[in-house]
Tab-separated table of C-alpha atoms and ligand atoms in Angstrom:
chain	number	residue	atom	x	y	z
D	1	UNK	CA	53.880	-185.536	81.592
D	2	UNK	CA	51.586	-185.710	84.661
D	3	UNK	CA	51.439	-183.261	87.490
D	4	UNK	CA	53.218	-185.664	89.916
D	5	UNK	CA	56.379	-185.903	87.929
D	6	UNK	CA	56.231	-182.237	87.162
D	7	UNK	CA	56.157	-181.449	90.876
D	8	UNK	CA	59.100	-183.775	91.453
D	9	UNK	CA	61.113	-181.977	88.828
D	10	UNK	CA	59.926	-178.687	90.213
D	11	UNK	CA	61.674	-179.614	93.463
D	12	UNK	CA	64.885	-180.140	91.600
D	13	UNK	CA	64.580	-176.897	89.722
D	14	UNK	CA	63.629	-174.983	92.867
D	15	UNK	CA	67.232	-175.356	93.927
D	16	UNK	CA	68.200	-173.361	90.861
D	17	UNK	CA	66.190	-170.420	92.059
D	18	UNK	CA	68.956	-169.344	94.392
D	19	UNK	CA	71.045	-168.505	91.337
D	20	UNK	CA	70.177	-165.054	90.189
D	21	UNK	CA	71.147	-165.774	86.604
D	22	UNK	CA	68.410	-168.385	86.250
D	23	UNK	CA	64.703	-167.579	85.852
D	24	UNK	CA	62.083	-170.229	86.257
D	25	UNK	CA	58.642	-169.662	84.692
D	26	UNK	CA	55.352	-171.407	83.855
D	27	UNK	CA	53.345	-170.579	80.770
D	28	UNK	CA	49.947	-171.281	79.325
D	29	UNK	CA	49.681	-172.703	75.827
D	30	UNK	CA	49.504	-169.108	74.496
D	31	UNK	CA	52.825	-168.329	76.138
D	32	UNK	CA	51.322	-166.220	78.952
D	33	UNK	CA	53.343	-166.227	82.190
D	34	UNK	CA	51.429	-168.044	84.955
D	35	UNK	CA	54.378	-168.170	87.340
D	36	UNK	CA	57.742	-166.362	87.383
D	37	UNK	CA	60.570	-166.842	89.886
D	38	UNK	CA	61.725	-163.734	91.771
D	39	UNK	CA	65.058	-163.810	89.919
D	40	UNK	CA	63.251	-162.242	86.966
D	41	UNK	CA	63.828	-158.879	88.612
D	42	UNK	CA	67.646	-158.836	88.681
D	43	UNK	CA	67.862	-160.594	85.333
D	44	UNK	CA	65.057	-159.152	83.232
D	45	UNK	CA	64.274	-155.947	85.114
D	46	UNK	CA	60.666	-157.061	85.641
D	47	UNK	CA	59.159	-158.098	88.943
D	48	UNK	CA	57.253	-161.399	88.586
D	49	UNK	CA	53.847	-159.728	88.936
D	50	UNK	CA	54.673	-157.387	86.051
D	51	UNK	CA	55.082	-160.359	83.748
D	52	UNK	CA	52.081	-162.430	84.818
D	53	UNK	CA	49.377	-162.746	82.168
D	54	UNK	CA	51.510	-161.210	79.431
D	55	UNK	CA	52.901	-163.453	76.704
D	56	UNK	CA	56.521	-164.568	76.645
D	57	UNK	CA	56.501	-164.132	72.862
D	58	UNK	CA	55.847	-160.394	73.179
D	59	UNK	CA	59.171	-159.999	74.991
D	60	UNK	CA	61.202	-161.922	72.467
D	61	UNK	CA	63.121	-160.266	69.646
D	62	UNK	CA	60.945	-160.223	66.489
D	63	UNK	CA	63.675	-162.086	64.666
D	64	UNK	CA	63.624	-164.948	67.188
D	65	UNK	CA	59.848	-165.080	67.794
D	66	UNK	CA	58.930	-167.749	65.297
D	67	UNK	CA	61.787	-170.020	66.339
D	68	UNK	CA	60.781	-169.630	69.992
D	69	UNK	CA	57.101	-170.335	69.326
D	70	UNK	CA	57.918	-173.451	67.326
D	71	UNK	CA	60.108	-174.810	70.092
D	72	UNK	CA	57.543	-174.036	72.823
D	73	UNK	CA	54.925	-176.086	71.006
D	74	UNK	CA	56.969	-179.157	70.096
D	75	UNK	CA	55.787	-181.216	73.077
D	76	UNK	CA	59.271	-182.358	74.043
D	77	UNK	CA	62.261	-181.151	76.023
D	78	UNK	CA	64.024	-178.574	73.977
D	79	UNK	CA	66.670	-175.988	74.404
D	80	UNK	CA	66.543	-172.678	72.589
D	81	UNK	CA	68.583	-169.486	72.509
D	82	UNK	CA	66.726	-166.250	71.867
D	83	UNK	CA	66.841	-162.557	72.679
D	84	UNK	CA	64.608	-161.230	75.464
D	85	UNK	CA	63.789	-157.517	75.759
D	86	UNK	CA	64.515	-156.349	79.303
D	87	UNK	CA	62.446	-153.669	80.994
D	88	UNK	CA	65.203	-151.098	80.286
D	89	UNK	CA	64.657	-151.816	76.588
D	90	UNK	CA	67.921	-153.689	75.908
D	91	UNK	CA	68.074	-157.306	74.755
D	92	UNK	CA	69.829	-160.118	76.550
D	93	UNK	CA	70.448	-163.601	75.195
D	94	UNK	CA	68.617	-166.332	77.127
D	95	UNK	CA	69.260	-170.018	76.850
D	96	UNK	CA	65.986	-171.661	77.809
D	97	UNK	CA	65.180	-175.279	78.497
D	98	UNK	CA	61.546	-175.913	77.677
D	99	UNK	CA	59.499	-178.608	79.343
D	100	UNK	CA	56.063	-179.106	77.812
D	101	UNK	CA	53.122	-179.708	80.120
D	102	UNK	CA	50.525	-182.103	78.706
D	103	UNK	CA	47.234	-183.552	79.819
D	104	UNK	CA	45.804	-186.568	77.993
D	105	UNK	CA	48.378	-186.128	75.261
D	106	UNK	CA	47.318	-182.569	74.722
D	107	UNK	CA	49.763	-179.764	75.464
D	108	UNK	CA	48.355	-177.353	77.989
D	109	UNK	CA	51.409	-175.229	78.535
D	110	UNK	CA	55.131	-175.311	79.234
D	111	UNK	CA	57.707	-174.319	81.782
D	112	UNK	CA	61.013	-172.582	81.135
D	113	UNK	CA	64.373	-172.550	82.833
D	114	UNK	CA	66.198	-169.589	81.371
D	115	UNK	CA	69.818	-168.582	81.777
D	116	UNK	CA	71.564	-165.413	80.686
D	117	UNK	CA	74.134	-166.350	78.041
D	118	UNK	CA	74.741	-162.872	76.584
D	119	UNK	CA	78.428	-162.864	77.518
D	120	UNK	CA	78.947	-166.364	76.235
D	121	UNK	CA	77.314	-165.526	72.897
D	122	UNK	CA	79.351	-162.358	72.582
D	123	UNK	CA	82.522	-164.325	73.279
D	124	UNK	CA	81.514	-167.031	70.804
D	125	UNK	CA	80.754	-164.428	68.130
D	126	UNK	CA	84.071	-162.765	68.846
D	127	UNK	CA	85.876	-166.088	68.626
D	128	UNK	CA	84.110	-166.958	65.397
D	129	UNK	CA	84.971	-163.568	63.961
D	130	UNK	CA	88.601	-163.913	65.028
D	131	UNK	CA	88.754	-167.427	63.659
D	132	UNK	CA	87.458	-166.208	60.311
D	133	UNK	CA	89.934	-163.332	60.325
D	134	UNK	CA	92.855	-165.651	61.041
D	135	UNK	CA	91.608	-168.177	58.523
D	136	UNK	CA	91.491	-165.537	55.777
D	137	UNK	CA	94.885	-164.256	56.837
D	138	UNK	CA	96.473	-167.709	56.717
D	139	UNK	CA	94.749	-168.820	53.498
D	140	UNK	CA	95.749	-165.679	51.636
D	141	UNK	CA	99.153	-165.309	53.198
D	142	UNK	CA	101.687	-164.746	50.462
D	143	UNK	CA	103.842	-167.533	51.872
D	144	UNK	CA	102.899	-171.169	51.971
D	145	UNK	CA	101.814	-172.177	55.457
D	146	UNK	CA	101.193	-175.749	56.490
D	147	UNK	CA	101.379	-178.379	59.180
D	148	UNK	CA	103.374	-181.575	58.754
D	149	UNK	CA	103.775	-184.624	60.962
D	150	UNK	CA	107.086	-185.559	62.557
D	151	UNK	CA	107.715	-187.862	59.601
D	152	UNK	CA	107.036	-185.065	57.125
D	153	UNK	CA	103.483	-185.843	55.965
D	154	UNK	CA	101.180	-182.950	55.184
D	155	UNK	CA	98.216	-182.453	57.526
D	156	UNK	CA	97.211	-178.976	56.475
D	157	UNK	CA	98.127	-176.462	53.777
D	158	UNK	CA	96.801	-173.017	52.936
D	159	UNK	CA	95.602	-171.815	49.546
D	160	UNK	CA	98.970	-170.340	48.573
D	161	UNK	CA	100.495	-173.825	48.736
D	162	UNK	CA	98.426	-174.899	45.739
D	163	UNK	CA	100.188	-172.289	43.611
D	164	UNK	CA	103.629	-173.309	44.868
D	165	UNK	CA	103.127	-177.022	44.256
D	166	UNK	CA	101.168	-176.503	41.036
D	167	UNK	CA	98.052	-178.408	42.141
D	168	UNK	CA	94.400	-177.458	41.893
D	169	UNK	CA	93.127	-179.222	45.017
D	170	UNK	CA	94.618	-179.365	48.493
D	171	UNK	CA	93.850	-183.106	48.580
D	172	UNK	CA	96.609	-183.618	46.029
D	173	UNK	CA	99.089	-182.618	48.742
D	174	UNK	CA	97.507	-183.543	52.086
D	175	UNK	CA	98.524	-186.983	53.317
D	176	UNK	CA	101.545	-187.070	51.012
D	177	UNK	CA	105.128	-186.765	52.171
D	178	UNK	CA	106.921	-183.447	51.928
D	179	UNK	CA	109.739	-185.372	50.216
D	180	UNK	CA	107.448	-186.011	47.232
D	181	UNK	CA	107.704	-182.305	46.482
D	182	UNK	CA	111.384	-181.672	47.133
D	183	UNK	CA	114.214	-182.181	44.670
D	184	UNK	CA	116.261	-185.239	45.680
D	185	UNK	CA	119.313	-183.018	46.174
D	186	UNK	CA	117.502	-181.197	48.980
D	187	UNK	CA	116.209	-184.305	50.813
D	188	UNK	CA	119.202	-184.487	53.131
D	189	UNK	CA	118.940	-180.993	54.492
D	190	UNK	CA	115.206	-181.327	55.180
D	191	UNK	CA	115.582	-184.743	56.805
D	192	UNK	CA	118.237	-183.329	59.091
D	193	UNK	CA	116.006	-180.457	60.131
D	194	UNK	CA	113.087	-182.790	60.890
D	195	UNK	CA	115.364	-184.934	63.045
D	196	UNK	CA	116.797	-181.916	64.822
D	197	UNK	CA	113.274	-180.913	65.764
D	198	UNK	CA	112.999	-177.764	63.763
D	199	UNK	CA	115.163	-175.196	62.209
D	200	UNK	CA	117.137	-172.564	63.973
D	201	UNK	CA	117.727	-170.672	60.797
D	202	UNK	CA	115.913	-170.799	57.467
D	203	UNK	CA	117.101	-173.347	54.920
D	204	UNK	CA	116.818	-173.033	51.164
D	205	UNK	CA	115.883	-175.864	48.883
D	206	UNK	CA	114.269	-176.625	45.540
D	207	UNK	CA	110.704	-177.743	45.052
D	208	UNK	CA	110.260	-179.890	41.966
D	209	UNK	CA	106.768	-179.958	40.617
D	210	UNK	CA	105.005	-182.544	38.528
D	211	UNK	CA	104.836	-180.088	35.639
D	212	UNK	CA	108.644	-179.917	35.653
D	213	UNK	CA	108.887	-176.395	37.018
D	214	UNK	CA	111.477	-175.786	39.719
D	215	UNK	CA	110.917	-173.348	42.546
D	216	UNK	CA	113.508	-172.058	44.949
D	217	UNK	CA	112.138	-171.766	48.458
D	218	UNK	CA	113.196	-170.730	51.914
D	219	UNK	CA	111.744	-172.790	54.738
D	220	UNK	CA	111.181	-172.472	58.456
D	221	UNK	CA	109.988	-175.366	60.658
D	222	UNK	CA	108.465	-174.637	64.048
D	223	UNK	CA	107.575	-177.518	66.408
D	224	UNK	CA	103.927	-177.267	67.447
D	225	UNK	CA	101.081	-179.365	68.835
D	226	UNK	CA	98.138	-179.878	66.508
D	227	UNK	CA	95.104	-181.867	67.635
D	228	UNK	CA	97.228	-183.329	70.437
D	229	UNK	CA	99.893	-184.558	68.013
D	230	UNK	CA	103.446	-183.367	67.911
D	231	UNK	CA	103.832	-181.692	64.552
D	232	UNK	CA	105.699	-178.943	62.729
D	233	UNK	CA	104.342	-175.713	61.474
D	234	UNK	CA	106.023	-175.086	58.151
D	235	UNK	CA	106.492	-171.721	56.504
D	236	UNK	CA	107.687	-171.734	52.900
D	237	UNK	CA	108.675	-168.586	51.061
D	238	UNK	CA	108.965	-168.741	47.263
D	239	UNK	CA	112.233	-166.996	46.391
D	240	UNK	CA	112.365	-168.017	42.716
D	241	UNK	CA	111.815	-164.470	41.468
D	242	UNK	CA	114.354	-163.110	43.933
D	243	UNK	CA	116.897	-165.665	42.726
D	244	UNK	CA	116.204	-164.742	39.110
D	245	UNK	CA	116.721	-161.062	39.846
D	246	UNK	CA	119.978	-161.838	41.632
D	247	UNK	CA	121.079	-163.859	38.639
D	248	UNK	CA	120.229	-161.064	36.214
D	249	UNK	CA	122.080	-158.557	38.365
D	250	UNK	CA	125.045	-160.870	38.500
D	251	UNK	CA	124.999	-161.215	34.715
D	252	UNK	CA	124.573	-157.487	34.178
D	253	UNK	CA	127.495	-156.800	36.441
D	254	UNK	CA	129.645	-159.262	34.524
D	255	UNK	CA	128.500	-157.726	31.266
D	256	UNK	CA	129.439	-154.232	32.257
D	257	UNK	CA	132.901	-155.405	33.304
D	258	UNK	CA	133.288	-157.133	29.943
D	259	UNK	CA	132.026	-154.014	28.238
D	260	UNK	CA	134.667	-151.868	29.839
D	261	UNK	CA	137.341	-154.401	29.050
D	262	UNK	CA	136.198	-154.704	25.450
D	263	UNK	CA	136.133	-150.944	25.016
D	264	UNK	CA	139.680	-150.710	26.328
D	265	UNK	CA	140.960	-153.407	23.991
D	266	UNK	CA	139.044	-152.011	21.029
D	267	UNK	CA	140.608	-148.599	21.513
D	268	UNK	CA	144.064	-150.099	21.632
D	269	UNK	CA	143.478	-152.087	18.435
D	270	UNK	CA	141.922	-149.212	16.572
D	271	UNK	CA	145.020	-147.042	16.456
D	272	UNK	CA	147.418	-149.543	14.843
D	273	UNK	CA	144.553	-150.649	12.629
D	274	UNK	CA	144.018	-147.159	11.267
D	275	UNK	CA	147.724	-146.987	10.467
D	276	UNK	CA	147.780	-150.355	8.704
D	277	UNK	CA	144.665	-149.542	6.719
D	278	UNK	CA	146.006	-146.149	5.717
D	279	UNK	CA	149.329	-147.554	4.540
D	280	UNK	CA	147.650	-150.372	2.627
D	281	UNK	CA	145.464	-147.853	0.817
D	282	UNK	CA	148.537	-145.765	0.108
D	283	UNK	CA	150.400	-148.779	-1.228
D	284	UNK	CA	147.546	-149.541	-3.578
D	285	UNK	CA	147.296	-145.959	-4.836
D	286	UNK	CA	150.930	-144.909	-5.080
D	287	UNK	CA	152.292	-147.809	-7.013
D	288	UNK	CA	149.133	-148.283	-9.065
D	289	UNK	CA	149.281	-151.683	-7.607
D	290	UNK	CA	146.418	-153.827	-8.856
D	291	UNK	CA	147.515	-156.757	-6.795
D	292	UNK	CA	144.389	-158.717	-5.798
D	293	UNK	CA	145.912	-159.454	-2.404
D	294	UNK	CA	145.802	-155.803	-1.513
D	295	UNK	CA	142.088	-155.766	-2.322
D	296	UNK	CA	141.480	-158.721	-0.005
D	297	UNK	CA	143.651	-157.185	2.699
D	298	UNK	CA	141.678	-153.970	2.565
D	299	UNK	CA	138.310	-155.699	2.763
D	300	UNK	CA	139.505	-157.862	5.641
D	301	UNK	CA	140.856	-154.786	7.421
D	302	UNK	CA	137.439	-153.206	7.068
D	303	UNK	CA	135.917	-156.236	8.687
D	304	UNK	CA	138.318	-156.021	11.594
D	305	UNK	CA	137.327	-152.408	11.932
D	306	UNK	CA	133.683	-153.436	12.107
D	307	UNK	CA	134.391	-156.067	14.727
D	308	UNK	CA	136.330	-153.584	16.772
D	309	UNK	CA	133.409	-151.177	16.646
D	310	UNK	CA	131.179	-154.048	17.737
D	311	UNK	CA	133.317	-154.496	20.781
D	312	UNK	CA	132.823	-150.823	21.468
D	313	UNK	CA	129.052	-151.365	21.320
D	314	UNK	CA	129.368	-153.639	24.290
D	315	UNK	CA	130.581	-150.698	26.305
D	316	UNK	CA	128.071	-148.128	25.166
D	317	UNK	CA	125.164	-148.724	22.838
D	318	UNK	CA	125.518	-146.599	19.705
D	319	UNK	CA	122.610	-145.067	17.858
D	320	UNK	CA	121.524	-147.753	15.457
D	321	UNK	CA	121.013	-147.304	11.753
D	322	UNK	CA	118.067	-149.555	11.105
D	323	UNK	CA	117.359	-150.150	7.459
D	324	UNK	CA	115.493	-152.516	5.185
D	325	UNK	CA	117.657	-155.635	4.981
D	326	UNK	CA	117.283	-158.541	2.583
D	327	UNK	CA	118.003	-161.285	5.054
D	328	UNK	CA	118.257	-163.925	2.300
D	329	UNK	CA	120.982	-161.998	0.522
D	330	UNK	CA	122.744	-161.280	3.795
D	331	UNK	CA	122.843	-164.980	4.661
D	332	UNK	CA	124.178	-165.885	1.215
D	333	UNK	CA	126.886	-163.197	1.511
D	334	UNK	CA	127.921	-164.453	4.928
D	335	UNK	CA	128.093	-168.034	3.730
D	336	UNK	CA	130.307	-166.873	0.834
D	337	UNK	CA	132.751	-165.384	3.310
D	338	UNK	CA	133.217	-168.881	4.712
D	339	UNK	CA	133.719	-170.703	1.421
D	340	UNK	CA	137.468	-171.193	1.766
D	341	UNK	CA	137.329	-171.799	5.527
D	342	UNK	CA	134.670	-174.474	4.959
D	343	UNK	CA	136.756	-176.359	2.424
D	344	UNK	CA	139.707	-176.221	4.805
D	345	UNK	CA	137.640	-177.967	7.491
D	346	UNK	CA	135.933	-180.409	5.184
D	347	UNK	CA	132.591	-178.728	5.760
D	348	UNK	CA	129.820	-178.232	3.248
D	349	UNK	CA	127.463	-175.304	3.733
D	350	UNK	CA	123.991	-175.600	2.209
D	351	UNK	CA	121.588	-172.663	2.055
D	352	UNK	CA	117.818	-173.078	1.988
D	353	UNK	CA	116.272	-169.648	1.762
D	354	UNK	CA	112.511	-169.857	1.344
D	355	UNK	CA	111.345	-166.283	1.622
D	356	UNK	CA	108.901	-164.715	-0.803
D	357	UNK	CA	109.404	-161.479	1.052
D	358	UNK	CA	112.961	-161.461	2.415
D	359	UNK	CA	112.949	-158.057	4.084
D	360	UNK	CA	113.433	-157.359	7.752
D	361	UNK	CA	114.327	-154.206	9.605
D	362	UNK	CA	117.864	-154.218	10.872
D	363	UNK	CA	121.504	-153.255	10.635
D	364	UNK	CA	123.159	-155.418	8.021
D	365	UNK	CA	126.683	-155.097	9.453
D	366	UNK	CA	125.561	-156.197	12.875
D	367	UNK	CA	123.463	-159.030	11.512
D	368	UNK	CA	126.383	-160.207	9.406
D	369	UNK	CA	128.435	-160.257	12.599
D	370	UNK	CA	125.811	-162.518	14.229
D	371	UNK	CA	125.841	-165.030	11.393
D	372	UNK	CA	129.648	-164.945	11.171
D	373	UNK	CA	129.852	-165.814	14.865
D	374	UNK	CA	127.293	-168.598	14.523
D	375	UNK	CA	128.882	-170.104	11.412
D	376	UNK	CA	132.284	-169.988	13.091
D	377	UNK	CA	130.910	-171.893	16.065
D	378	UNK	CA	129.232	-174.409	13.765
D	379	UNK	CA	132.461	-175.113	11.885
D	380	UNK	CA	134.411	-175.358	15.134
D	381	UNK	CA	131.830	-177.856	16.437
D	382	UNK	CA	132.625	-180.259	13.566
D	383	UNK	CA	136.346	-181.106	13.799
D	384	UNK	CA	135.841	-183.998	11.398
D	385	UNK	CA	133.779	-182.016	8.947
D	386	UNK	CA	130.104	-182.355	8.025
D	387	UNK	CA	127.231	-180.303	6.702
D	388	UNK	CA	125.941	-176.964	7.887
D	389	UNK	CA	122.468	-175.969	6.759
D	390	UNK	CA	121.661	-172.280	6.719
D	391	UNK	CA	117.955	-171.718	6.238
D	392	UNK	CA	115.431	-168.924	6.476
D	393	UNK	CA	111.653	-168.962	6.328
D	394	UNK	CA	108.604	-167.194	7.646
D	395	UNK	CA	106.815	-168.643	10.667
D	396	UNK	CA	103.040	-169.038	10.740
D	397	UNK	CA	102.708	-165.785	12.674
D	398	UNK	CA	104.698	-163.765	10.140
D	399	UNK	CA	108.080	-163.705	11.845
D	400	UNK	CA	111.267	-164.451	9.928
D	401	UNK	CA	113.383	-167.228	11.376
D	402	UNK	CA	116.970	-167.892	10.330
D	403	UNK	CA	118.526	-171.209	11.344
D	404	UNK	CA	122.102	-172.417	11.442
D	405	UNK	CA	122.150	-176.172	11.811
D	406	UNK	CA	125.310	-178.213	12.261
D	407	UNK	CA	126.131	-181.881	12.751
D	408	UNK	CA	128.709	-181.210	15.434
D	409	UNK	CA	129.485	-182.271	18.962
D	410	UNK	CA	126.376	-180.681	20.483
D	411	UNK	CA	125.963	-178.874	23.786
D	412	UNK	CA	125.017	-180.627	27.049
D	413	UNK	CA	121.551	-179.499	28.176
D	414	UNK	CA	122.759	-178.164	31.518
D	415	UNK	CA	125.293	-175.930	29.728
D	416	UNK	CA	122.713	-174.187	27.538
D	417	UNK	CA	121.751	-171.619	30.208
D	418	UNK	CA	125.421	-170.574	30.434
D	419	UNK	CA	125.725	-169.800	26.757
D	420	UNK	CA	125.977	-166.110	26.050
D	421	UNK	CA	127.683	-165.461	29.347
D	422	UNK	CA	130.870	-163.503	28.795
D	423	UNK	CA	133.972	-165.697	28.682
D	424	UNK	CA	131.984	-168.910	28.795
D	425	UNK	CA	133.929	-171.038	26.365
D	426	UNK	CA	134.783	-174.717	26.142
D	427	UNK	CA	137.457	-174.088	23.537
D	428	UNK	CA	141.128	-173.890	24.238
D	429	UNK	CA	141.452	-170.669	22.281
D	430	UNK	CA	137.847	-169.519	22.701
D	431	UNK	CA	136.928	-166.106	24.031
D	432	UNK	CA	133.353	-166.857	24.961
D	433	UNK	CA	132.333	-163.521	23.497
D	434	UNK	CA	130.754	-164.688	20.247
D	435	UNK	CA	127.350	-165.701	21.541
D	436	UNK	CA	127.232	-162.775	23.924
D	437	UNK	CA	127.647	-160.364	21.014
D	438	UNK	CA	124.959	-162.301	19.086
D	439	UNK	CA	122.585	-162.041	22.035
D	440	UNK	CA	123.180	-158.348	22.347
D	441	UNK	CA	122.669	-157.620	18.648
D	442	UNK	CA	119.565	-159.790	18.308
D	443	UNK	CA	118.063	-158.222	21.412
D	444	UNK	CA	118.593	-154.772	19.885
D	445	UNK	CA	116.690	-155.989	16.829
D	446	UNK	CA	113.752	-157.037	18.989
D	447	UNK	CA	114.443	-160.670	18.148
D	448	UNK	CA	115.089	-163.847	20.138
D	449	UNK	CA	117.566	-166.707	19.955
D	450	UNK	CA	116.698	-170.300	20.688
D	451	UNK	CA	119.140	-173.179	20.944
D	452	UNK	CA	118.353	-176.833	20.362
D	453	UNK	CA	121.113	-179.347	20.705
D	454	UNK	CA	121.761	-183.040	20.980
D	455	UNK	CA	125.117	-184.439	22.005
D	456	UNK	CA	127.058	-185.808	19.004
D	457	UNK	CA	124.050	-185.170	16.726
D	458	UNK	CA	124.349	-181.439	16.291
D	459	UNK	CA	123.068	-178.032	17.207
D	460	UNK	CA	120.478	-175.753	15.654
D	461	UNK	CA	120.512	-172.088	16.520
D	462	UNK	CA	117.324	-170.270	15.495
D	463	UNK	CA	117.070	-166.522	15.308
D	464	UNK	CA	113.584	-165.077	15.277
D	465	UNK	CA	113.039	-161.565	13.973
D	466	UNK	CA	109.889	-159.656	14.765
D	467	UNK	CA	107.102	-159.859	12.225
D	468	UNK	CA	107.543	-157.153	9.634
D	469	UNK	CA	105.744	-157.359	6.303
D	470	UNK	CA	106.764	-155.025	3.422
D	471	UNK	CA	103.714	-152.833	3.884
D	472	UNK	CA	104.551	-152.435	7.552
D	473	UNK	CA	108.044	-151.046	7.008
D	474	UNK	CA	107.852	-147.386	8.028
D	475	UNK	CA	108.393	-144.877	5.206
D	476	UNK	CA	111.461	-143.342	6.824
D	477	UNK	CA	113.395	-146.552	6.352
D	478	UNK	CA	114.980	-146.798	2.943
F	1	ADP	P1	133.784	-169.283	21.771
F	1	ADP	O1	133.403	-169.718	20.411
F	1	ADP	O2	134.903	-168.296	21.775
F	1	ADP	O3	134.051	-170.423	22.690
F	1	ADP	P2	131.062	-168.466	21.929
F	1	ADP	O4	130.347	-167.471	22.779
F	1	ADP	O5	130.934	-168.305	20.461
F	1	ADP	O6	132.546	-168.492	22.391
F	1	ADP	O7	130.525	-169.899	22.321
F	1	ADP	C1	130.523	-170.277	23.661
F	1	ADP	C2	130.508	-171.778	23.812
F	1	ADP	O8	129.259	-172.286	23.377
F	1	ADP	C3	131.523	-172.515	23.016
F	1	ADP	O9	132.754	-172.571	23.676
F	1	ADP	C4	130.892	-173.883	22.867
F	1	ADP	O10	131.116	-174.653	24.018
F	1	ADP	C5	129.426	-173.575	22.828
F	1	ADP	N1	128.882	-173.582	21.456
F	1	ADP	C6	128.487	-172.507	20.747
F	1	ADP	N2	127.998	-172.879	19.534
F	1	ADP	C7	128.117	-174.223	19.468
F	1	ADP	C8	127.777	-175.223	18.468
F	1	ADP	N3	127.259	-174.902	17.282
F	1	ADP	N4	127.994	-176.524	18.800
F	1	ADP	C9	128.527	-176.867	19.999
F	1	ADP	N5	128.849	-175.984	20.959
F	1	ADP	C10	128.661	-174.676	20.721
F	2	MG	MG1	132.500	-168.594	18.939
């Protein structure tokens, strides 16, 4: 750049000098001040003559010095932000436009137009900091937060959304329609809310994920403008756990009512039962009656007594008498109890006990009750007869599993969750207590029940007992 043009530009820049927040300066190639505008005093604390012949670099913050030097020597217009040490010793941020001064293609020096941008930088830093804070807050918010278009397409989601929708990358959601993630049954309610321009109160719906999991959510839509588009901010709260807890509480409440009811009935039955049993025993003794019927009556009465005490368990858990039980023998015994009943219903019961070590820890009376209930259900599921297979084996991880398999009417899939609920019965004369008692007893044994069923093909109920090898049976159990 020649001196002529430089002078022309100087004229332009001279007009800047009236602004006290702009300093105009000339420098030699070493950075020494050769001219400084009077505004240096209000801005930098130095009068121009105090700066002359000292180097600009000496006033810059050590951390910015190299950057500044590089820019000053690049032989082109450049803008740079750096910290300048004022006479009072504090730093201010200057934004400087550098104009190199060259002669015969060789840089001889440069001029600077510098502006105080301290406030602006502070504001920018503050904004950046706030932005980061809000970003972290939104990304890690325990609720899903997102932005959707008026038609329901995702524009933005936070990190939490990935967990809700079961995806690993946000791209798997962004651009897609919100309806791709909602159970069809909930489409209507969401569509309505989009049309009504947002939700006055929260709505609940179900999210169905690609992995088959269902999540209950509560949603709020707030109309908002995003990048000059009319959109909705969407807030989704996962209430699956809450729903589960409510369900459990509901069940527990029902159970305790049943418990009280059962206890009441059991008490009422017990008294006449004691009388009948007593008189039957008397009959047998007094008349030296060896009638086989009396024997059967007595054993059946004992069973009723056991069942009645089971009903009492529902009300208050009794101390259990855990002992070493041969589960194979117990299953065979239970099946024997059903021999006449099976013939009556044209049912064949096959046992397949494959246990080298048949022992588990449990209460044989209670376990018998479980298998009685299950066998009863199996027979009742086959009005036209069929085969029931009772099997027991050890699983690969050492647990004992007992299975009752029938060829009956089966249970519709959606009904399975209801099984074990008190009074849930599909039978005209059913009580809906059988499976509940089974659940209760198996739970007390630390076991689990699983149900597999196919309509008109049959049902298999599997009971898993905790792993318990012979050497692991504690010594205090006989
Ligand atoms: P109840 O036998 O008095 O009905 P349960 O608790 O024993 O009560 O059984 C509840 C319900 O579960 C039955 O009414 C029946 O609908 C269903 N169920 C149980 N076991 C079977 C089975 N093996 N096959 C088909 N349905 C079954
Ligand atoms: Mg039953």
